[in-house]
CSV table of C-alpha atoms in Angstrom, one decimal:
chain,number,residue,atom,x,y,z
H,1298,MET,CA,24.5,3.9,-10.7
H,1299,LYS,CA,26.5,6.2,-8.5
H,1300,THR,CA,24.1,9.1,-8.9
H,1301,TYR,CA,21.1,6.7,-8.1
H,1302,VAL,CA,22.8,5.6,-4.9
H,1303,LYS,CA,23.5,9.0,-3.9
H,1304,TRP,CA,19.9,10.0,-4.8
H,1305,LEU,CA,18.7,7.1,-2.4
H,1306,GLY,CA,20.7,8.5,0.5
H,1307,GLN,CA,19.3,11.8,0.0
H,1308,GLU,CA,15.8,10.5,-0.2
H,1309,ILE,CA,16.2,8.4,3.0
H,1310,LYS,CA,17.6,11.5,4.9
H,1311,SER,CA,14.5,13.7,3.6
H,1312,LEU,CA,12.1,12.1,6.2
H,1313,ASN,CA,10.2,14.5,8.2
H,1314,THR,CA,9.7,14.4,12.1
H,1315,ALA,CA,6.4,13.0,12.0
H,1316,GLY,CA,7.1,10.3,9.6
H,1317,ALA,CA,10.3,9.3,11.5
H,1318,ILE,CA,8.3,9.1,14.7
H,1319,MET,CA,5.5,6.9,13.0
H,1320,LEU,CA,8.2,4.6,11.5
H,1321,ALA,CA,10.4,4.3,14.7
H,1322,PHE,CA,7.2,3.1,16.5
H,1323,MET,CA,6.2,0.7,13.9
H,1324,VAL,CA,9.6,-0.7,13.9
H,1325,GLY,CA,9.6,-1.4,17.6
H,1326,VAL,CA,6.2,-3.1,17.4
H,1327,GLN,CA,7.0,-5.4,14.6
H,1328,LEU,CA,10.4,-6.4,16.2
H,1329,ALA,CA,8.5,-7.1,19.5
H,1330,LEU,CA,6.0,-9.4,17.7
H,1331,PHE,CA,8.8,-11.2,15.7
H,1332,MET,CA,10.9,-11.9,18.8
H,1333,VAL,CA,8.1,-13.4,21.0
H,1334,ALA,CA,6.8,-15.5,18.2
H,1335,PRO,CA,8.1,-18.9,16.7
H,1336,ILE,CA,10.8,-17.7,14.0
H,1337,THR,CA,10.2,-19.3,10.7
H,1338,GLY,CA,10.6,-18.5,7.0
H,1339,LEU,CA,7.2,-17.0,6.7
H,1340,SER,CA,7.8,-14.9,10.0
H,1341,VAL,CA,11.1,-13.4,8.6
H,1342,ILE,CA,9.5,-12.6,5.0
H,1343,THR,CA,6.4,-11.0,7.1
H,1344,LEU,CA,8.8,-9.0,9.3
H,1345,VAL,CA,10.8,-7.6,6.2
H,1346,SER,CA,7.7,-7.0,4.2
H,1347,THR,CA,6.0,-5.2,7.0
H,1348,LEU,CA,8.9,-3.0,8.0
H,1349,VAL,CA,9.8,-2.1,4.4
H,1350,GLY,CA,6.1,-1.7,3.6
H,1351,SER,CA,5.7,0.8,6.5
H,1352,ALA,CA,8.8,2.9,5.3
H,1353,CYS,CA,7.3,2.8,1.9
H,1354,THR,CA,4.0,4.4,2.8
H,1355,VAL,CA,5.8,7.0,5.2
H,1356,TYR,CA,7.8,8.2,2.2
H,1357,MET,CA,4.7,8.0,-0.2
H,1358,MET,CA,2.8,10.2,2.4
H,1359,ILE,CA,5.3,12.8,2.2
H,1360,GLY,CA,5.7,12.6,-1.8
H,1361,LYS,CA,9.1,11.0,-2.0
H,1362,PRO,CA,9.6,8.8,-5.1
H,1363,ILE,CA,11.9,6.5,-3.1
H,1364,ASN,CA,8.6,4.6,-2.1
H,1365,GLY,CA,8.9,3.1,-5.6
H,1366,LEU,CA,11.9,1.0,-4.7
H,1367,LEU,CA,10.6,0.3,-1.0
H,1368,GLY,CA,7.3,-0.7,-2.3
H,1369,LEU,CA,8.7,-3.1,-4.8
H,1370,ILE,CA,10.7,-4.9,-2.2
H,1371,SER,CA,7.6,-5.1,0.2
H,1372,ALA,CA,5.2,-6.1,-2.5
H,1373,LEU,CA,7.2,-9.1,-3.1
H,1374,GLY,CA,7.0,-10.1,0.3
H,1375,PHE,CA,3.3,-9.3,0.6
H,1376,ILE,CA,2.7,-11.3,-2.4
H,1377,TYR,CA,3.9,-14.4,-0.8
H,1378,VAL,CA,2.2,-13.6,2.6
H,1379,ASN,CA,-1.1,-13.1,1.0
H,1380,TRP,CA,-0.6,-16.3,-1.1
H,1381,THR,CA,0.2,-18.4,2.0
H,1382,ALA,CA,-2.8,-16.8,3.5
H,1383,GLY,CA,-5.3,-17.6,0.6
H,1384,HIS,CA,-5.7,-14.0,-0.2
H,1385,TYR,CA,-5.5,-14.5,-3.7
H,1386,ALA,CA,-7.1,-11.0,-4.8
H,1387,SER,CA,-4.6,-9.1,-2.6
H,1388,VAL,CA,-1.9,-11.0,-4.7
H,1389,LEU,CA,-3.3,-9.2,-7.7
H,1390,ASP,CA,-3.6,-6.1,-5.9
H,1391,GLN,CA,0.1,-6.1,-5.1
H,1392,LEU,CA,1.0,-6.8,-8.7
H,1393,VAL,CA,-1.3,-3.7,-9.9
H,1394,PHE,CA,0.5,-1.7,-7.2
H,1395,VAL,CA,4.1,-3.0,-8.7
H,1396,ALA,CA,3.0,-2.2,-12.2
H,1397,LEU,CA,1.3,1.4,-11.8
H,1398,ILE,CA,3.4,3.0,-8.9
H,1399,ASP,CA,6.6,1.1,-8.0
H,1400,ILE,CA,8.0,0.5,-11.6
H,1401,PRO,CA,7.1,4.0,-12.9
H,1402,LEU,CA,8.7,5.5,-9.8
H,1403,ILE,CA,11.8,3.6,-10.2
H,1404,ILE,CA,12.1,4.3,-14.0
H,1405,THR,CA,11.3,8.1,-13.4
H,1406,TRP,CA,13.4,8.5,-10.0
H,1407,LYS,CA,14.9,11.9,-11.4
H,1408,ASN,CA,11.6,13.7,-12.1
H,1409,TRP,CA,8.6,12.0,-10.8
H,1410,GLY,CA,8.4,14.2,-7.7
H,1411,HIS,CA,8.1,17.3,-10.0
H,1412,ARG,CA,4.7,16.2,-11.0
H,1413,ILE,CA,3.2,17.0,-7.5
H,1414,GLU,CA,5.4,19.9,-6.3
H,1415,THR,CA,2.8,22.6,-7.4
H,1416,GLY,CA,-0.3,20.6,-6.4
H,1417,VAL,CA,-2.1,17.5,-7.5
H,1418,LYS,CA,-5.2,16.9,-9.6
H,1419,ARG,CA,-8.5,16.3,-8.2
H,1420,LEU,CA,-11.7,14.3,-9.2
H,1421,SER,CA,-14.7,16.2,-9.9
H,1422,ILE,CA,-18.2,15.0,-8.2
H,1423,GLU,CA,-18.9,13.4,-11.8
H,1424,GLY,CA,-15.6,11.7,-11.7
H,1425,TRP,CA,-16.2,10.4,-8.2
H,1426,ALA,CA,-19.6,9.2,-9.2
H,1427,MET,CA,-18.2,7.5,-12.2
H,1428,THR,CA,-15.4,6.0,-10.0
H,1429,VAL,CA,-17.9,4.5,-7.5
H,1430,SER,CA,-20.4,3.2,-10.1
H,1431,LEU,CA,-17.6,1.2,-11.8
H,1432,MET,CA,-16.3,0.0,-8.5
H,1433,LEU,CA,-19.3,-1.7,-7.3
H,1434,PRO,CA,-20.0,-4.2,-10.3
H,1435,ALA,CA,-16.3,-4.7,-10.4
H,1436,TRP,CA,-16.5,-5.9,-6.7
H,1437,LEU,CA,-19.4,-8.2,-7.5
H,1438,VAL,CA,-17.3,-9.7,-10.6
H,1439,THR,CA,-14.0,-10.1,-8.6
H,1440,PHE,CA,-15.9,-11.8,-5.6
H,1441,VAL,CA,-17.4,-14.4,-7.9
H,1442,ILE,CA,-14.0,-15.1,-9.4
H,1443,TYR,CA,-12.1,-15.4,-6.3
H,1444,ASN,CA,-14.8,-17.3,-4.4
H,1445,ASN,CA,-14.7,-20.0,-7.3
H,1446,LEU,CA,-10.8,-20.0,-7.0
H,1447,GLY,CA,-11.0,-20.9,-3.3
H,1448,ASP,CA,-10.0,-17.4,-1.8
H,1449,MET,CA,-10.1,-17.7,1.9
H,1450,ASN,CA,-11.9,-14.6,2.3
H,1451,PRO,CA,-13.4,-13.5,-1.1
H,1452,VAL,CA,-16.0,-10.8,0.1
H,1453,TRP,CA,-13.0,-8.5,1.9
H,1454,ASP,CA,-10.3,-9.8,-0.3
H,1455,SER,CA,-12.0,-8.7,-3.6
H,1456,LEU,CA,-13.0,-5.4,-2.1
H,1457,VAL,CA,-9.3,-4.8,-1.3
H,1458,LEU,CA,-8.3,-5.6,-5.0
H,1459,VAL,CA,-10.9,-3.4,-6.5
H,1460,ILE,CA,-10.2,-0.3,-4.2
H,1461,GLY,CA,-6.6,-0.8,-4.1
H,1462,ALA,CA,-6.3,-1.1,-8.0
H,1463,THR,CA,-8.2,2.0,-8.5
H,1464,ALA,CA,-6.2,3.9,-5.9
H,1465,SER,CA,-2.8,2.8,-7.8
H,1466,TYR,CA,-4.4,4.0,-10.9
H,1467,TYR,CA,-5.1,7.4,-9.6
H,1468,VAL,CA,-1.6,7.6,-8.2
H,1469,PHE,CA,-0.4,6.7,-11.6
H,1470,LYS,CA,-2.3,9.6,-13.0
H,1471,GLY,CA,-1.3,12.1,-10.3
H,1472,TYR,CA,-4.5,12.5,-8.5
H,1473,GLY,CA,-4.3,13.5,-4.8
H,1474,ASP,CA,-7.8,11.8,-4.4
H,1475,SER,CA,-6.0,8.5,-4.3
H,1476,TYR,CA,-5.6,9.0,-0.6
H,1477,SER,CA,-9.4,8.9,0.0
H,1478,LEU,CA,-9.2,5.5,-1.6
H,1479,TRP,CA,-6.1,4.4,0.2
H,1480,LEU,CA,-8.1,5.2,3.5
H,1481,ALA,CA,-11.1,2.9,2.3
H,1482,SER,CA,-8.5,0.3,1.1
H,1483,ASP,CA,-6.7,0.2,4.6
H,1484,VAL,CA,-9.9,-0.2,6.4
H,1485,VAL,CA,-11.0,-2.9,4.3
H,1486,ASN,CA,-7.5,-4.6,4.8
H,1487,ILE,CA,-7.8,-4.2,8.5
H,1488,VAL,CA,-11.1,-6.0,8.3
H,1489,LEU,CA,-9.5,-8.8,6.2
H,1490,TRP,CA,-6.8,-9.4,8.4
H,1491,PHE,CA,-8.9,-9.2,11.7
H,1492,THR,CA,-11.0,-12.0,10.2
H,1493,ALA,CA,-7.9,-13.8,9.4
H,1494,LEU,CA,-6.6,-13.5,12.9
H,1495,SER,CA,-10.0,-14.4,14.4
H,1496,ALA,CA,-10.2,-17.5,12.1
H,1497,GLY,CA,-6.5,-18.4,12.7
H,1498,TYR,CA,-5.8,-19.4,9.1
H,1499,SER,CA,-2.6,-17.3,8.7
H,1500,ALA,CA,0.4,-16.9,11.1
H,1501,SER,CA,1.1,-13.7,9.6
H,1502,SER,CA,-2.4,-12.0,10.4
H,1503,LEU,CA,-1.4,-10.0,13.7
H,1504,PRO,CA,1.7,-8.3,12.1
H,1505,MET,CA,-0.4,-7.8,9.0
H,1506,LEU,CA,-3.2,-6.4,10.9
H,1507,LEU,CA,-1.1,-4.0,12.6
H,1508,THR,CA,0.6,-2.9,9.5
H,1509,MET,CA,-2.7,-2.2,7.9
H,1510,ALA,CA,-3.6,0.0,10.9
H,1511,PHE,CA,-0.3,2.0,10.4
H,1512,TYR,CA,-1.1,2.2,6.8
H,1513,LEU,CA,-4.4,3.8,7.9
H,1514,MET,CA,-2.6,6.4,10.0
H,1515,THR,CA,-0.2,7.4,7.0
H,1516,ALA,CA,-3.1,7.6,4.8
H,1517,LEU,CA,-4.8,10.1,7.0
H,1518,TYR,CA,-1.7,12.2,7.2
H,1519,GLY,CA,-1.4,12.0,3.5
H,1520,ARG,CA,-4.8,12.9,2.9
H,1521,PHE,CA,-5.1,15.9,5.3
H,1522,VAL,CA,-1.5,17.2,5.9
H,1523,SER,CA,1.0,16.3,3.2
H,1524,VAL,CA,1.6,17.5,-0.2
H,1525,TRP,CA,-1.2,15.2,-1.3
H,1526,SER,CA,-3.7,17.3,0.4
H,1527,LYS,CA,-2.6,20.6,-1.4
């Protein structure tokens, strides 16, 4: 346990300059939103989830396995936030993320990072074609399921699940291409929470929208600058 705690401290201090600046900005924005809005149980959970989730994506973009623990904490909060918003497909997306990324990272904290030190795997053109050909019918099926379950936004929410679950799987398998999918997932999540904000059915919509925009920035960095791009 002492070794793990010491490792956590080292991981936290491993944040690079770009990540520190991005995270500091997001902390300031979320705290400002929290202070000017009514403070409720949901707003507190949303604040903690968005801050920890932002830290998770920052450490993930630089290839640090501490994002497993951070991701688990934020996922628990996001499950609650999405459930209260009626985004039931996103609840499942978070559970898949936990199962394929967070738990394996927590279990293999000593050696997980070694998998990407010498580069990551890449999908071939055929691999991408197979991926897209499977995602499209999966989107249709999940839309029908969650529309019948009363999801507040089944079109975009089901797409979040399909793209996010696929990205989580490729992270689990060590593919750098996962960041191309995270980019798509972040864009769809932005649309999802923008429509939630416009419709006014979730008090968490604005901080979640800003968080998804932040996720998009970290995904761009991860895709084109970080160890995942090599």
